[in-house]
Short mmCIF file of C-alpha atoms in Angstrom, two decimals:
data_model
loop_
_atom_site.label_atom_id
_atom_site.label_comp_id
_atom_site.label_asym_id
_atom_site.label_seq_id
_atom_site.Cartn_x
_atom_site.Cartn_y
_atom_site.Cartn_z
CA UNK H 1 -21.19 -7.45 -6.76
CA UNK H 2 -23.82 -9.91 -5.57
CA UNK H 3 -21.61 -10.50 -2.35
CA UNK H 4 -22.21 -7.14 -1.43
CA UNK H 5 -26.10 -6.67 -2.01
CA UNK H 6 -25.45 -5.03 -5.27
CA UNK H 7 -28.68 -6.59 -7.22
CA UNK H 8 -30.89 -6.14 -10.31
CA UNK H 9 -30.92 -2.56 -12.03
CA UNK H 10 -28.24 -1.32 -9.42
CA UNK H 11 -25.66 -4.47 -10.90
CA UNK H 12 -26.92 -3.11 -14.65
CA UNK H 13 -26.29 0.85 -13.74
CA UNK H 14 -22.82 -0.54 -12.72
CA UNK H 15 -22.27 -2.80 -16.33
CA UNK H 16 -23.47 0.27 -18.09
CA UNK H 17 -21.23 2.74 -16.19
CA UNK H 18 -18.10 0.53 -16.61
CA UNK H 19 -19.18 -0.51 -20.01
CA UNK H 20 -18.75 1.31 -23.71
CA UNK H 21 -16.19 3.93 -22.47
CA UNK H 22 -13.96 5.32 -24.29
CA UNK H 23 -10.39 7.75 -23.57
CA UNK H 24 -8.44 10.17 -25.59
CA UNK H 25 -5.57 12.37 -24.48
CA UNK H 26 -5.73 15.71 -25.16
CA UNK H 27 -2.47 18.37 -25.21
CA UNK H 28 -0.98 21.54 -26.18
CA UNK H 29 -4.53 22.00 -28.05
CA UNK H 30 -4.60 19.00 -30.07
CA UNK H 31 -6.66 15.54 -29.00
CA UNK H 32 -5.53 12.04 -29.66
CA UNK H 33 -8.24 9.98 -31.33
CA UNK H 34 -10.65 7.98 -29.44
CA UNK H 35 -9.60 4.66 -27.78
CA UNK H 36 -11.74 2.24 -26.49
CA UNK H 37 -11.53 1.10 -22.47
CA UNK H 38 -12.76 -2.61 -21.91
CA UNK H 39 -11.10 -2.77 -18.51
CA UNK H 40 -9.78 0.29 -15.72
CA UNK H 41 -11.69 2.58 -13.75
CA UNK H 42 -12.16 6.04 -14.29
CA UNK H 43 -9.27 8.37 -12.72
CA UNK H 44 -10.60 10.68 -10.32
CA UNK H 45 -14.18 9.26 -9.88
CA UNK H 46 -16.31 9.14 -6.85
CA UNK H 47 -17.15 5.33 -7.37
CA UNK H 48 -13.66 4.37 -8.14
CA UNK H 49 -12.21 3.66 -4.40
CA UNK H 50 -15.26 1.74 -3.47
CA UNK H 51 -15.24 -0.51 -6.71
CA UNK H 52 -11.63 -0.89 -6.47
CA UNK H 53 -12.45 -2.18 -2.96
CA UNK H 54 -15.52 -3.84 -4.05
CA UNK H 55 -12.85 -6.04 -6.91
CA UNK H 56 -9.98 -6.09 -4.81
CA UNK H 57 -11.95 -8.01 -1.76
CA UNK H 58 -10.94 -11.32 -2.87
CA UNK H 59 -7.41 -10.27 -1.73
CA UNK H 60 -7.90 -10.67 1.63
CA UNK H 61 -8.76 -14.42 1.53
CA UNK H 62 -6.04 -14.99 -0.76
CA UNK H 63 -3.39 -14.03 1.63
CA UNK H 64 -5.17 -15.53 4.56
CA UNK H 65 -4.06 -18.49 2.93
CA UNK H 66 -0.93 -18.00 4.26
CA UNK H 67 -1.42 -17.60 7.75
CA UNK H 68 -1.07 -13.62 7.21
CA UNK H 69 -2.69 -10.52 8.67
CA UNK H 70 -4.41 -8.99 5.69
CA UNK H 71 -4.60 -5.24 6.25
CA UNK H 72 -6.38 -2.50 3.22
CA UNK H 73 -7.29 0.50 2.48
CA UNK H 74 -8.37 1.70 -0.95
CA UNK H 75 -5.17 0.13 -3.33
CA UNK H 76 -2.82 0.36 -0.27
CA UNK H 77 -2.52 -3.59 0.92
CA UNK H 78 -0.22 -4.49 4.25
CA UNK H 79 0.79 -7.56 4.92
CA UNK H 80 2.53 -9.25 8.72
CA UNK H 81 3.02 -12.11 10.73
CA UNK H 82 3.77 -12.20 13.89
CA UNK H 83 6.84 -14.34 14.99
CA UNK H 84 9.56 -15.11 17.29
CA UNK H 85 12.91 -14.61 16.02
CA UNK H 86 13.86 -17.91 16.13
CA UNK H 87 11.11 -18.77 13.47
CA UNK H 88 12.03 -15.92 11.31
CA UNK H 89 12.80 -17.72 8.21
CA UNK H 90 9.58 -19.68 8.10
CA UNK H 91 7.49 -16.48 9.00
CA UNK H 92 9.74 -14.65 5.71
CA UNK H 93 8.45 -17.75 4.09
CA UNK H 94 5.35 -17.20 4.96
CA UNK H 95 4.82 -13.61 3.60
CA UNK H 96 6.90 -14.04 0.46
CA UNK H 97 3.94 -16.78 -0.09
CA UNK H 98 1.25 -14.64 0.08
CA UNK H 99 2.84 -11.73 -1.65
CA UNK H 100 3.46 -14.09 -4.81
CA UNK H 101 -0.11 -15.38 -4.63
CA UNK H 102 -1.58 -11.97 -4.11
CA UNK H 103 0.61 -11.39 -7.42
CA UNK H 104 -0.69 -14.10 -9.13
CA UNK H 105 -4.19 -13.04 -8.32
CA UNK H 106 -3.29 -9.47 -9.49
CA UNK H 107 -1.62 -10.65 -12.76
CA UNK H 108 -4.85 -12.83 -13.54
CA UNK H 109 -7.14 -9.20 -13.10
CA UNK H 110 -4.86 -7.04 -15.40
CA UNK H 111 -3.41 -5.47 -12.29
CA UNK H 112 0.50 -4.92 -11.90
CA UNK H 113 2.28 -4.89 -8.05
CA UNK H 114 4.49 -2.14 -7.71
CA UNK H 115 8.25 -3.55 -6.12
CA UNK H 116 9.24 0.25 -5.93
CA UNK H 117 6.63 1.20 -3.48
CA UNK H 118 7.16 -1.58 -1.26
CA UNK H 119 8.64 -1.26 1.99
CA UNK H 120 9.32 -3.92 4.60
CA UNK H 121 10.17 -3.21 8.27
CA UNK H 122 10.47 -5.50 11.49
CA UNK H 123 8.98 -4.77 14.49
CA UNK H 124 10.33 -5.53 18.23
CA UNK H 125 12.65 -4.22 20.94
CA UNK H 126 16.44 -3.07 20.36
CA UNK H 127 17.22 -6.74 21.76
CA UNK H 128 15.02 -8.34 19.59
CA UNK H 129 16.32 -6.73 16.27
CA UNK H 130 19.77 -7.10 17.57
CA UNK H 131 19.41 -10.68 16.93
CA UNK H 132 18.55 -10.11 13.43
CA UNK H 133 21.40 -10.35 10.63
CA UNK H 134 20.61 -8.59 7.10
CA UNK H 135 19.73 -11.03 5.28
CA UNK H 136 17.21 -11.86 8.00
CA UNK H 137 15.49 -8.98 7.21
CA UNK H 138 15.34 -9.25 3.43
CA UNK H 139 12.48 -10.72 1.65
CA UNK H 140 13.07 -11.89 -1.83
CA UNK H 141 10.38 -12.03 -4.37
CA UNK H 142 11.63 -13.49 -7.42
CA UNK H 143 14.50 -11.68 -8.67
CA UNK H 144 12.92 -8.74 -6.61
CA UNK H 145 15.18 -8.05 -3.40
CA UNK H 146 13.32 -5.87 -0.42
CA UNK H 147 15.44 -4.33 1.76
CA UNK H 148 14.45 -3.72 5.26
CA UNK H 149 13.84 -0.12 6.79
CA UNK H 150 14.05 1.23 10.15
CA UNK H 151 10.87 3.79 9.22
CA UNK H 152 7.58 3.59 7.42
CA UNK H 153 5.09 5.24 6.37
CA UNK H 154 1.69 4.11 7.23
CA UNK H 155 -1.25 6.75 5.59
CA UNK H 156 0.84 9.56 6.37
CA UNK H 157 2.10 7.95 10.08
CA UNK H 158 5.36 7.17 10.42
CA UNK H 159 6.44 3.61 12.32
CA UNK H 160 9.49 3.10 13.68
CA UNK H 161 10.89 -0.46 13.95
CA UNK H 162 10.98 -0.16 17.91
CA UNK H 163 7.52 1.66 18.00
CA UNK H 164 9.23 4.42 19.25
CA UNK H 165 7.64 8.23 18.59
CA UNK H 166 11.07 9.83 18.60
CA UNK H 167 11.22 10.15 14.19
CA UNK H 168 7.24 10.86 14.84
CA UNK H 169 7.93 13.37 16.95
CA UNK H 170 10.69 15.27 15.20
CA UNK H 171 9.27 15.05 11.93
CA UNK H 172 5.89 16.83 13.69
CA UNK H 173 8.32 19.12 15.58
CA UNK H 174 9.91 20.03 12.16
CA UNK H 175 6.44 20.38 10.37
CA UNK H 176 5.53 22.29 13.47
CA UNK H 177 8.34 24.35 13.00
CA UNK H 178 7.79 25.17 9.10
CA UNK H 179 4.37 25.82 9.68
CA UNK H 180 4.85 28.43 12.31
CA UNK H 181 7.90 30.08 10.29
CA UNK H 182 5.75 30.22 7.75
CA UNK H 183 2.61 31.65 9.11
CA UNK H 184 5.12 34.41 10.50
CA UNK H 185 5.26 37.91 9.08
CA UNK H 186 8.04 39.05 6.81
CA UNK H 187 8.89 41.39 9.86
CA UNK H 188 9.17 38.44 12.58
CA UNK H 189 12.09 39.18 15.32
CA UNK H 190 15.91 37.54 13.95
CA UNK H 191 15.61 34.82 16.58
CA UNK H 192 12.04 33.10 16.12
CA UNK H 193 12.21 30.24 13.63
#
C-alpha cells in the first residue's frame, strides 16, 4: 500500500479493517457458527474493488514480462499481442506464457483463475482469419484447451473478430426491440412489435 501513498494510520485503518474478521452463514432461520477470515475481502463492500485493484497491481508487470498488452478492470484481466499471421505460433506462445505466470502469481496469493470464463478471439480481416486453421486459434493451458470465438464480450460490448458492428447492432436492435414491446400497453395495435 506504500506504492500508492497509503501511509501511517491510513495503512493501520486498512490492517485493522482487513484484520480479526470473522463470517457465518445464516439460513432458513438458523446461523452457522462463527468462522474466522485471515484472508478475502468483504463481498459487497465499497473498498473491495479498489483493494482488489490496489493487490492485484502487480499483475500487470507480471505479464509485461511477456511482451503482452496488460489490460484491467476491477477482477476482469485481458490479455493480446499483436502479430502477423505468419508469427502466430510464437505470439500463442507468448500469451500462454503470461497466462501461466499470471497463474502462478495468482496461486501464490490464494487466488484461483477461472478456465470457464475465459474466452479467446482473433482479431483481423476475413482474409486474415482465412489463413488461420483451428488449431491456430486454440491456446492450450495445461490440460486446459481454449477454444476460439467469433464474439466477445467486453464490459457489456460485444467484439466481433472482424470489428464489425453487425452482432452489435442486432443485438441493440433486438434489445431495442424488447424494450419498446415492452414499454407498450397491453392494448398496442396487432402489428407493432
Amino acid at each position: 500500500m506504500n506504492k500508492f501513498g497509503v501511509t501511517s494510520s491510513s495503512l493501520q485503518w486498512f490492517c485493522n479493517y482487513l484484520s480479526g474478521r470473522s463470517f457465518s452463514v445464516s439460513f432458513d432461520s438458523q446461523t452457522s457458527q462463527n468462522i474466522d477470515v485471515d484472508s478475502s475481502l468483504p463481498q459487497g463492500s465499497t473498498l473491495g474493488p479498489l483493494t482488489y485493484i490496489t493487490y492485484a497491481s502487480e499483475l500487470q508487470v507480471v505479464a509485461e514480462r511477456h511482451v503482452v498488452v496488460f489490460h484491467s478492470f476491477a477482477d476482469d484481466t485481458q490479455l493480446s499481442k499483436a502479430t502477423r499471421v505468419e508469427d502466430i505460433q510464437a505470439a500463442k506462445q507468448a500469451i500462454v506464457n503470461g497466462i501461466k505466470s499470471i497463474q502462478d502469481w495468482s496461486s501464490s496469493r490464494r487466488l484461483k483463475l477461472n478456465a470457464a470464463k475465459s474466452e479467446v478471439i482473433w482479431l483481423g480481416t476475413r482474409q486474415q482469419l482465412a489463413r488461420l486453421n483451428e488449431a491456430d486459434k486454440m491456446l492450450q493451458i495445461d490440460i486446459t484447451v481454449l477454444k476460439s470465438s467469433t464474439v466477445v464480450g467486453n464490459l457489456g460490448v460485444l467484439i466481433h473478430e472482424q470489428l464489425s458492428m453487425d452482432t452489435m447492432q442486432r443485438s441493440s436492435l433486438c434489445e431495442d426491440l424488447l424494450l419498446s414491446s415492452a414499454a407498450d400497453p397491453p392494448t398496442a395495435s396487432p402489428h407493432r412489435l
